[in-house]
Structure formats: C-alpha cells, structure tokens
Short mmCIF file of N, CA and C and ligand atoms in Angstrom, two decimals:
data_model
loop_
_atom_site.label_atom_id
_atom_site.label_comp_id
_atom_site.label_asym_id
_atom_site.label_seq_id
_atom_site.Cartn_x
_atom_site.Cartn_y
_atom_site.Cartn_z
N UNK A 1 110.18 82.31 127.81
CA UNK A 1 110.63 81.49 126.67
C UNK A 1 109.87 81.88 125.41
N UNK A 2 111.04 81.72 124.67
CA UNK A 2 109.53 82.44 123.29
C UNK A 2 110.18 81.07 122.14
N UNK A 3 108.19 81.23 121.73
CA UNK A 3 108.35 79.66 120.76
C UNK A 3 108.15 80.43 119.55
N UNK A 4 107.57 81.21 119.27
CA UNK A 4 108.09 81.86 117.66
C UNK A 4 108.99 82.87 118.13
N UNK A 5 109.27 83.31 116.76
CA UNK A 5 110.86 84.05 116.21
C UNK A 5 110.20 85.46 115.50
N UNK A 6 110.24 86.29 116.49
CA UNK A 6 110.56 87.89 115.68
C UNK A 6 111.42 88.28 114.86
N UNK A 7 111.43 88.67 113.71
CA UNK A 7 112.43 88.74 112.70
C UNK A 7 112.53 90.38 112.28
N UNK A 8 113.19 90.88 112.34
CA UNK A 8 113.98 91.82 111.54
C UNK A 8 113.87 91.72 110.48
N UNK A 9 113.68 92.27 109.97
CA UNK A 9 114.26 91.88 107.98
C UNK A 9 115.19 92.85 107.50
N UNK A 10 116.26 92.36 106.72
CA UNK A 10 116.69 93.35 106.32
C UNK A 10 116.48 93.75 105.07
N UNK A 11 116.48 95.51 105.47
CA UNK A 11 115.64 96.46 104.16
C UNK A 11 116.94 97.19 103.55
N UNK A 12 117.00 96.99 102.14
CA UNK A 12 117.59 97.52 101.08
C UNK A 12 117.33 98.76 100.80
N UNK A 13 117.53 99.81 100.80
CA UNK A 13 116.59 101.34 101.17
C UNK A 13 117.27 102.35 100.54
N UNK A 14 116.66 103.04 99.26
CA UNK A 14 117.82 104.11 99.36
C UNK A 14 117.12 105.22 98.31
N UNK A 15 117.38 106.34 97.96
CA UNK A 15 116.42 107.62 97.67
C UNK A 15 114.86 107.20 96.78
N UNK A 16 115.12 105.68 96.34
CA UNK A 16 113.80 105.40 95.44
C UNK A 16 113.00 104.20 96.32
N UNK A 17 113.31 104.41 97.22
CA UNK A 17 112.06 103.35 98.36
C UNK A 17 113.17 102.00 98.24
N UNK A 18 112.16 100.88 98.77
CA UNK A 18 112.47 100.38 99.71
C UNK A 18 112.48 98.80 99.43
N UNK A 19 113.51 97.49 99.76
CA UNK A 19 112.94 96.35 98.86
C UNK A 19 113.55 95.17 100.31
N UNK A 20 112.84 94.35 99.89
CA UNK A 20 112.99 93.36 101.00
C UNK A 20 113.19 92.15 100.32
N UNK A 21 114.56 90.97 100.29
CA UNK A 21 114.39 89.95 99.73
C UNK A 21 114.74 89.15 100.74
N UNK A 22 113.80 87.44 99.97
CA UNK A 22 113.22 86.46 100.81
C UNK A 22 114.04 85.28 99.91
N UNK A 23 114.82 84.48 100.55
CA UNK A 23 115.49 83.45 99.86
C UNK A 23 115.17 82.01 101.20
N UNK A 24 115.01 81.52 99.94
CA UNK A 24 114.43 79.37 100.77
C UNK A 24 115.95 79.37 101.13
N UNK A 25 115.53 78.35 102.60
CA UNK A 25 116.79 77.92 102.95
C UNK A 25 117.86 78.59 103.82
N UNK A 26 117.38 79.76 103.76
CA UNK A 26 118.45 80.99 104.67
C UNK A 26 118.01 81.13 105.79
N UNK A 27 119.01 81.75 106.49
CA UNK A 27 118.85 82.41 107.92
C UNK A 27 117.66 82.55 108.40
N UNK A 28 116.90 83.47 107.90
CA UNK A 28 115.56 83.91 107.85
C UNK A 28 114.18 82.82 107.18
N UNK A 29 114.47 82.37 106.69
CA UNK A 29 113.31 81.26 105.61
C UNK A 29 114.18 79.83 105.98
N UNK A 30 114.67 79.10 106.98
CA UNK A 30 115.21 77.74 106.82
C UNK A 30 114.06 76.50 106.71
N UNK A 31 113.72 76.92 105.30
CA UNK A 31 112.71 75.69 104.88
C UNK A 31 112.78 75.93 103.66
N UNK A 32 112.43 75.02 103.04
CA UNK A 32 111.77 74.93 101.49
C UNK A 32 110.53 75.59 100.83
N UNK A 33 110.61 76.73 100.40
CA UNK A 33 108.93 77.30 100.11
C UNK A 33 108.43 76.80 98.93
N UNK A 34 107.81 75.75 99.82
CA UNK A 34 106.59 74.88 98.81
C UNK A 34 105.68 75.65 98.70
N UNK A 35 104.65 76.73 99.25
CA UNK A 35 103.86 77.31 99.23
C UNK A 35 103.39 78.40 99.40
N UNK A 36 103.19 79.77 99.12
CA UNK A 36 103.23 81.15 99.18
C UNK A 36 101.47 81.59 99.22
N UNK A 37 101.29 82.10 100.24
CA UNK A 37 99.50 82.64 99.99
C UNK A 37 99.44 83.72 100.71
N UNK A 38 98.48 84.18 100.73
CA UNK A 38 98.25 86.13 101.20
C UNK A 38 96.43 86.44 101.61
N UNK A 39 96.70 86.81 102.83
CA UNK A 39 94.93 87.08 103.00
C UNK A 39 95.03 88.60 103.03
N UNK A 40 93.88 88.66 102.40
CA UNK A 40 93.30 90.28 102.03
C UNK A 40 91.94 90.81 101.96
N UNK A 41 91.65 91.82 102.33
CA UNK A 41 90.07 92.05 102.09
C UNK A 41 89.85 91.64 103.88
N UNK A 42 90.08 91.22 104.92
CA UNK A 42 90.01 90.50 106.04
C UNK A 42 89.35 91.43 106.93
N UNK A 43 87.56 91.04 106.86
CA UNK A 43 87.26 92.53 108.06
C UNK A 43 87.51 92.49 109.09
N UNK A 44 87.90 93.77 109.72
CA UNK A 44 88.49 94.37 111.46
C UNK A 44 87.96 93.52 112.36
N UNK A 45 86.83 93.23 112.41
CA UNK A 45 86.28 92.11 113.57
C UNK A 45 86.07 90.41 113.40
N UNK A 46 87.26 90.44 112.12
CA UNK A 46 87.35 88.94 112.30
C UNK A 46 88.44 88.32 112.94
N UNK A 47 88.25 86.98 113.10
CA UNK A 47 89.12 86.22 113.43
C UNK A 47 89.86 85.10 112.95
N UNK A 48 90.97 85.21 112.14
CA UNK A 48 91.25 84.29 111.46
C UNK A 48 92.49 82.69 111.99
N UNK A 49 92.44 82.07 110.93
CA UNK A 49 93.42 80.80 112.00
C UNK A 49 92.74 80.05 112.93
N UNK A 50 93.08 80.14 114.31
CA UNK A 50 92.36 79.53 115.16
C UNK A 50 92.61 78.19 115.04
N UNK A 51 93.51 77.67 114.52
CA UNK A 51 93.95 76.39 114.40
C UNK A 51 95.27 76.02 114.85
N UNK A 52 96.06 74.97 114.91
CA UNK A 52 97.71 74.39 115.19
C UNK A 52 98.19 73.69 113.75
N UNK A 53 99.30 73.55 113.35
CA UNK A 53 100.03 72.39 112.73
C UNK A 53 100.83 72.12 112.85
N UNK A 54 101.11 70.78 112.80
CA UNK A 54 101.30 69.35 113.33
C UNK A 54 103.30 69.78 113.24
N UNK A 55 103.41 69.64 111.92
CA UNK A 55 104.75 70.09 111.43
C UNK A 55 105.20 71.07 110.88
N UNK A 56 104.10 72.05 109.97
CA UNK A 56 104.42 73.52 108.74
C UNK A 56 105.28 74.23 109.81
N UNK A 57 106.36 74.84 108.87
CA UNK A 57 107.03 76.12 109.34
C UNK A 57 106.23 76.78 108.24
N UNK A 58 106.10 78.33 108.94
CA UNK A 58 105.88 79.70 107.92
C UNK A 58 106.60 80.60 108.71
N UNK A 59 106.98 81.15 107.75
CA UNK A 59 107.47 83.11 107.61
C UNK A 59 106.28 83.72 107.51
N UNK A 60 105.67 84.38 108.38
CA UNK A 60 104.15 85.38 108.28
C UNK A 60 104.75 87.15 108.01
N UNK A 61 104.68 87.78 107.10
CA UNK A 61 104.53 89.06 107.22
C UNK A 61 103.60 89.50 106.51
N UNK A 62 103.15 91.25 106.88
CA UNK A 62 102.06 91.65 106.53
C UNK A 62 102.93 92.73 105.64
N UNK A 63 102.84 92.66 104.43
CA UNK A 63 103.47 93.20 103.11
C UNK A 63 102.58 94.66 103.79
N UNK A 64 101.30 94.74 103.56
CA UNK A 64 100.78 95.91 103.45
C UNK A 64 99.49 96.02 104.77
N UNK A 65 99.80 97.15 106.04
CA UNK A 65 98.90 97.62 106.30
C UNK A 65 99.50 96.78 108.06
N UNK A 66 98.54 96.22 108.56
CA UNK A 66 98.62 95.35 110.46
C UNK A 66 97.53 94.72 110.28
N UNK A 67 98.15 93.88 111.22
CA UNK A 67 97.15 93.17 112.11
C UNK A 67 97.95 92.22 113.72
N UNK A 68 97.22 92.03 114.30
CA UNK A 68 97.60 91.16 115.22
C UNK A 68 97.73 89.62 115.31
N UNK A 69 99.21 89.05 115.59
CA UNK A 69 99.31 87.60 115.61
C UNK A 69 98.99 86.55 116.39
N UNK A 70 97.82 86.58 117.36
CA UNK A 70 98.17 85.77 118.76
C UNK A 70 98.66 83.77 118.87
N UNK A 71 99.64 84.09 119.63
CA UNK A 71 100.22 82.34 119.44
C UNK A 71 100.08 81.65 120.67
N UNK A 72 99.76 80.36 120.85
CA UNK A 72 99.92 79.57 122.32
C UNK A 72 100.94 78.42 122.21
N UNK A 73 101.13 78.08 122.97
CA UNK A 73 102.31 76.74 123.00
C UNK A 73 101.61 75.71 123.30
N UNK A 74 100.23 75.80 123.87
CA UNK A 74 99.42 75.12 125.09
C UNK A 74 99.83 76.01 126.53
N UNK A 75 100.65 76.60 126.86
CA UNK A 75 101.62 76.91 128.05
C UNK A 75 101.96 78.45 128.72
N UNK A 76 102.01 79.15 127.02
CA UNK A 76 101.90 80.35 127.00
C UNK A 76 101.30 81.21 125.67
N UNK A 77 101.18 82.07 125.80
CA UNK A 77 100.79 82.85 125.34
C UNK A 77 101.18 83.99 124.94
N UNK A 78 100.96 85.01 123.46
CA UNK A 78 102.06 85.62 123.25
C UNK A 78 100.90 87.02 121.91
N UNK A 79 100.89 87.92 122.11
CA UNK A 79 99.88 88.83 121.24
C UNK A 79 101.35 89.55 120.36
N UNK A 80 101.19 89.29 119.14
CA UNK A 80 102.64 90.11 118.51
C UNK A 80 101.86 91.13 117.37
N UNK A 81 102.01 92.03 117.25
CA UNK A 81 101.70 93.26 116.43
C UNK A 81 102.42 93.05 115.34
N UNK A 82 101.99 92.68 114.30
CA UNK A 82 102.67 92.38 112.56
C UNK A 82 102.31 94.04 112.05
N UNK A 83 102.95 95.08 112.14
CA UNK A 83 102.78 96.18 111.13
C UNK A 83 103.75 97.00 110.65
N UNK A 84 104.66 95.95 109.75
CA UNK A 84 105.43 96.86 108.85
C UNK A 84 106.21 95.82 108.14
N UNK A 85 106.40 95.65 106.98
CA UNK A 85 106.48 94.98 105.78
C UNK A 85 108.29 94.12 105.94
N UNK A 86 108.65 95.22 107.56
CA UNK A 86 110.10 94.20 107.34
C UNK A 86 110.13 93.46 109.09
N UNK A 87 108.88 93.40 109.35
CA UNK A 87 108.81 92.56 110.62
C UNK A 87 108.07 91.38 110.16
N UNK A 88 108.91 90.40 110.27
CA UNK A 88 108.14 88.68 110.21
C UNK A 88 108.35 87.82 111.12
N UNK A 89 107.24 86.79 111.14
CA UNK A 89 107.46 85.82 112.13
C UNK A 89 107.82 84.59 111.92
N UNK A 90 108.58 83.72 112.61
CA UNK A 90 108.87 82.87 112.07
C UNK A 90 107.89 81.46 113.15
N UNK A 91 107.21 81.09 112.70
CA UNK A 91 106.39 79.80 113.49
C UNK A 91 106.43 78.31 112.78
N UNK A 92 106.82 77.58 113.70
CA UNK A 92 106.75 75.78 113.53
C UNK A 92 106.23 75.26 114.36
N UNK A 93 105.72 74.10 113.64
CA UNK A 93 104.89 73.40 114.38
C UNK A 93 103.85 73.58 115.45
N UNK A 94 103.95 73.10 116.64
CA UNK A 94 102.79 72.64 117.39
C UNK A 94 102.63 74.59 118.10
N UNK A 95 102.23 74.73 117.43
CA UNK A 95 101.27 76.26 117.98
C UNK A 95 100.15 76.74 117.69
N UNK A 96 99.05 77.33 118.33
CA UNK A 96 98.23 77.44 118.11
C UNK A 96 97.79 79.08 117.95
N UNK A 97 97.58 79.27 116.83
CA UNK A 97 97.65 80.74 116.05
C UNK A 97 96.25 81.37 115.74
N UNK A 98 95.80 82.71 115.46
CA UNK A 98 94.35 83.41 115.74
C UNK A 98 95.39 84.59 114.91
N UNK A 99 94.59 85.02 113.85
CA UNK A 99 94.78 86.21 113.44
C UNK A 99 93.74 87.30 113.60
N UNK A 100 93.78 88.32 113.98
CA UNK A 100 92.54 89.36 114.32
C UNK A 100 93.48 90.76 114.07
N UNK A 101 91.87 91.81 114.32
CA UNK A 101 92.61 93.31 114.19
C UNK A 101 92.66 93.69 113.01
N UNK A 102 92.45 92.89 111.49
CA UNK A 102 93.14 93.08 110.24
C UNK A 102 92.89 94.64 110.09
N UNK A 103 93.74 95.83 109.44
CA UNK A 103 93.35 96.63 109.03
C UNK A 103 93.01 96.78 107.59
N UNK A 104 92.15 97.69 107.12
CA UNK A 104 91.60 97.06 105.58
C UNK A 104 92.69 97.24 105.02
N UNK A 105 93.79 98.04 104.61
CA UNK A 105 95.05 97.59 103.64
C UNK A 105 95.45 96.21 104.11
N UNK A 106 95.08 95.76 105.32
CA UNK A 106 96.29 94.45 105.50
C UNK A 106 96.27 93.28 104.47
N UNK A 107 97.52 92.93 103.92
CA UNK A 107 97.79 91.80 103.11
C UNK A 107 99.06 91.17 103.87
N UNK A 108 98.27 90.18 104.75
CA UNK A 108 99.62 89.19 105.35
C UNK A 108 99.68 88.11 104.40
N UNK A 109 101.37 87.64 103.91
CA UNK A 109 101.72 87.28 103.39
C UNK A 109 102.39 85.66 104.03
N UNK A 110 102.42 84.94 103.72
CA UNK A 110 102.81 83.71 104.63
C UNK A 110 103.88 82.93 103.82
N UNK A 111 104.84 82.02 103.70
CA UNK A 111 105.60 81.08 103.38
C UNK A 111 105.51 79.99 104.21
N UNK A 112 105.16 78.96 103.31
CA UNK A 112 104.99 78.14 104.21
C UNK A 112 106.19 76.34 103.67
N UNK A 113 106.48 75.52 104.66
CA UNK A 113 107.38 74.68 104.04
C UNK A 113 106.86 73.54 103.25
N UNK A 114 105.16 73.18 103.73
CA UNK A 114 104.52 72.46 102.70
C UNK A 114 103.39 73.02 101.53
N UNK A 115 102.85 71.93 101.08
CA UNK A 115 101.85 72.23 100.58
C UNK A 115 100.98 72.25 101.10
N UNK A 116 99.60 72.55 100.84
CA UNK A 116 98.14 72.73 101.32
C UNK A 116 97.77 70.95 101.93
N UNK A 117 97.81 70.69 103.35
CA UNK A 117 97.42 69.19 103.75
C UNK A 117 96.51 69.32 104.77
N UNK A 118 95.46 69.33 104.73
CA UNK A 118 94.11 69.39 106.01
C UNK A 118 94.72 68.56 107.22
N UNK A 119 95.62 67.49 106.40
CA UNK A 119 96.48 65.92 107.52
C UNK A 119 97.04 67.05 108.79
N UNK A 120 97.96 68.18 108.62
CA UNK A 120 98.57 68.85 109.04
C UNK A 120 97.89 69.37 110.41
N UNK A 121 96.91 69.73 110.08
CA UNK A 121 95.85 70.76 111.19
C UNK A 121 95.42 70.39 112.35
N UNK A 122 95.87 70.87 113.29
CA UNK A 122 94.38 70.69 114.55
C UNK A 122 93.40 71.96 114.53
N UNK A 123 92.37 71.59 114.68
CA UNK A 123 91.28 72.68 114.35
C UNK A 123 90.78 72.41 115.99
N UNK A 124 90.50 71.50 116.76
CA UNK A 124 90.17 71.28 118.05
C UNK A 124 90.93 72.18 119.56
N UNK A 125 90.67 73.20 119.60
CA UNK A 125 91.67 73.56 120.70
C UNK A 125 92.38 72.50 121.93
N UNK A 126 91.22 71.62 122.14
CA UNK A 126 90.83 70.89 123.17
C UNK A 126 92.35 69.56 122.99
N UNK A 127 92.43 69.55 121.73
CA UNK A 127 92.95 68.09 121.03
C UNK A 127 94.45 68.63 120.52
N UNK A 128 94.52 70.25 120.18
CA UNK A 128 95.71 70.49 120.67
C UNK A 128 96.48 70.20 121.83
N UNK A 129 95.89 70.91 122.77
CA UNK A 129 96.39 70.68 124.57
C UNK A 129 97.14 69.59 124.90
N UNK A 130 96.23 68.63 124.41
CA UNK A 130 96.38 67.33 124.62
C UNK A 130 97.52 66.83 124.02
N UNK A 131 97.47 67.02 122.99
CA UNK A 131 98.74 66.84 121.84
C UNK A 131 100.18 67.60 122.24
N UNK A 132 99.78 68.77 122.56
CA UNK A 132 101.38 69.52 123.38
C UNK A 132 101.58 68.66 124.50
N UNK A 133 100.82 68.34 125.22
CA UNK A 133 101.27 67.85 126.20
C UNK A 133 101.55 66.21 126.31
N UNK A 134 101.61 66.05 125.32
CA UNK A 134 102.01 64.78 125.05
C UNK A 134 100.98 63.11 125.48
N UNK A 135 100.15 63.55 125.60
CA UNK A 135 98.92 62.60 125.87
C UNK A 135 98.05 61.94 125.38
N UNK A 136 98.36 61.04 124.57
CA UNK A 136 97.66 60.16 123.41
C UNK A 136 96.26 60.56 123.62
N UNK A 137 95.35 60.57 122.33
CA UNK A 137 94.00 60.35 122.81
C UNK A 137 93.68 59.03 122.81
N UNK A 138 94.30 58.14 122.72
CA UNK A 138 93.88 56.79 122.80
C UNK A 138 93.59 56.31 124.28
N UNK A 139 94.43 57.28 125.06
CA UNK A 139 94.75 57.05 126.43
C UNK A 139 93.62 57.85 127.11
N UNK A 140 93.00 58.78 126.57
CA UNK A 140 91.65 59.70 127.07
C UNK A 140 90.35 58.85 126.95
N UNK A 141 90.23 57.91 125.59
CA UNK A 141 88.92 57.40 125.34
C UNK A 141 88.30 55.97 126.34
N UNK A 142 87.21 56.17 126.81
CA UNK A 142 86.45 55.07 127.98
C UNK A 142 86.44 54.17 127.34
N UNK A 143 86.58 53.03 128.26
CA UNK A 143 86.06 51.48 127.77
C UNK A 143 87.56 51.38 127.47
P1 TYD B 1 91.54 78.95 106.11
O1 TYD B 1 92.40 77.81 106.59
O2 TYD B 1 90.16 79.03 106.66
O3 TYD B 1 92.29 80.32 106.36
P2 TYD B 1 92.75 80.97 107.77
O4 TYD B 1 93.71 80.03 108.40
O5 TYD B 1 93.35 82.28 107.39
O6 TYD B 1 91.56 81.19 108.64
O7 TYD B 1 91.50 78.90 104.52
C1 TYD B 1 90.48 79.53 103.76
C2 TYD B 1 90.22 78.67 102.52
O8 TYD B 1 91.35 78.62 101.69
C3 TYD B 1 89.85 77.25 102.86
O9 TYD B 1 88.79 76.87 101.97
C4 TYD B 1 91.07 76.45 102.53
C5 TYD B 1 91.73 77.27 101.44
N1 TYD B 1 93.21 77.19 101.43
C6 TYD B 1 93.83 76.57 100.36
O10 TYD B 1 93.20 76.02 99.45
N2 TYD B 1 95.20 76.56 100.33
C7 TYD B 1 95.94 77.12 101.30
O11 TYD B 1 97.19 77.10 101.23
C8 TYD B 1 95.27 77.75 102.42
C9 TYD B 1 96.06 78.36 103.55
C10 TYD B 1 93.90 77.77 102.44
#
C-alpha cells in the first residue's frame, strides 16, 4: 500500500531546456498553496524533518541536485530517492518524514496547504504511533 504519491511531472522541453509548471488546486497540487519554502546549504550527514503533521499536504521536489525522502505510516515504511526536478511527492497528513543524503546542490522545494503552525506537528515519534493508531493519550496516562 503506498501512503504518499510519486509524481511524474510533466516537463515542457524543447531545444532551449526545460520548464515545469505548478498550479494550486490541480491534479498534481490538490490544495491551496498557502506556503512555499526550500532547504539549501543541507550537509550530507544530516538529518532533516523527523517529525509528522497532523493535517499539511505538501508537494516536495528537489528543484536542484538529491536527496533521500524516508516516510512511515506508523505501519510501513518507504526510502524514496527525490533526484530530478520533475519527480515530486505528494504527502498528507499523519506521516512521519526524515530527510537525509542532501547533496550540496540540493534545494528541495516544498508546497505546502497551510501556513507555518507548530499546532500541526508531532515531533514525538512515540506520540505519533499512538496517534496513527488511534489511541488517545488520555487513555495511556496512570491514575
Ligand atoms: P525545521 O522544522 O527544523 O525544518 P526541517 O523540517 O527541514 O527539519 O525548520 C527550521 C526553522 O525554520 C525553524 O526555526 C522553524 C522555521 N520555519 C518557519 O519559520 N517556517 C516554515 O514554513 C518552516 C518549514 C520552518
């Protein structure tokens, strides 16, 4: 079962290079792009993400250069190779994402359907799990 979406993009291409367009609301982008950001500079032995959210959809591509996407459901697990400017991913909600590998050109590019909300995040791996699997923490805490 796959919980994100490998995307194709389609490339406009012809003796003067090469162009890729991104429209809100379509096939490819079915959300509202409230928000557009780009990591760069990202050294080879880091690890970025490492977090879930709650509700954000994003479109992730890496405009310039690779890196590696890894995603969990809680359930499974999934390592996707982002390297080439017309492969994107499409991820919502409850997943839990790790960016690594960056190569120094890499500039991954993201769309995302909200704005910047910390409310959004699980940063807890532990409190994800829990949360995919549908298990209140109210129902975990003693006493
Ligand atoms: P962070 O969430 O650590 O990035 P990553 O998920 O790639 O590991 O974000 C780095 C910093 O940028 C942090 O101080 C929060 C800030 N930030 C914004 O202000 N707006 C945004 O849209 C994002 C994604 C991050």
């Amino acid at each position: 079962m796959k919980f994100v979406e490998v995307i194709d993009l389609n490339v406009f291409g012809d003796h003067r290079g090469s162009l890729i367009s991104l429209e809100e609301n379509s096939a490819v982008v079915p959300f509202d792009v409230k928000r557009v950001y780009y990591i760069f500079d990202t050294k080879e032995d880091v690890v970025r993400g490492k977090h879930a959210h709650k509700k954000l959809e994003q479109l992730v591509i890496a405009v310039s250069g690779e890196c590696n996407f890894y995603v969990d459901n809680g359930f499974e697990q999934q390592m996707i190779k982002i390297d080439r400017p017309s492969k994107a991913i499409y991820i919502k909600g409850l997943v839990w994402r790790e960016m690594m590998d960056f190569s120094d050109d890499c500039v991954l590019m993201v769309l995302a359907s909200e704005h910047y909300d910390t409310a959004d995040y699980i940063y807890d791996y532990d409190e994800f799990v829990r949360e995919v699997r549908g298990i209140p923490l109210s129902s975990l805490k003693k006493g």
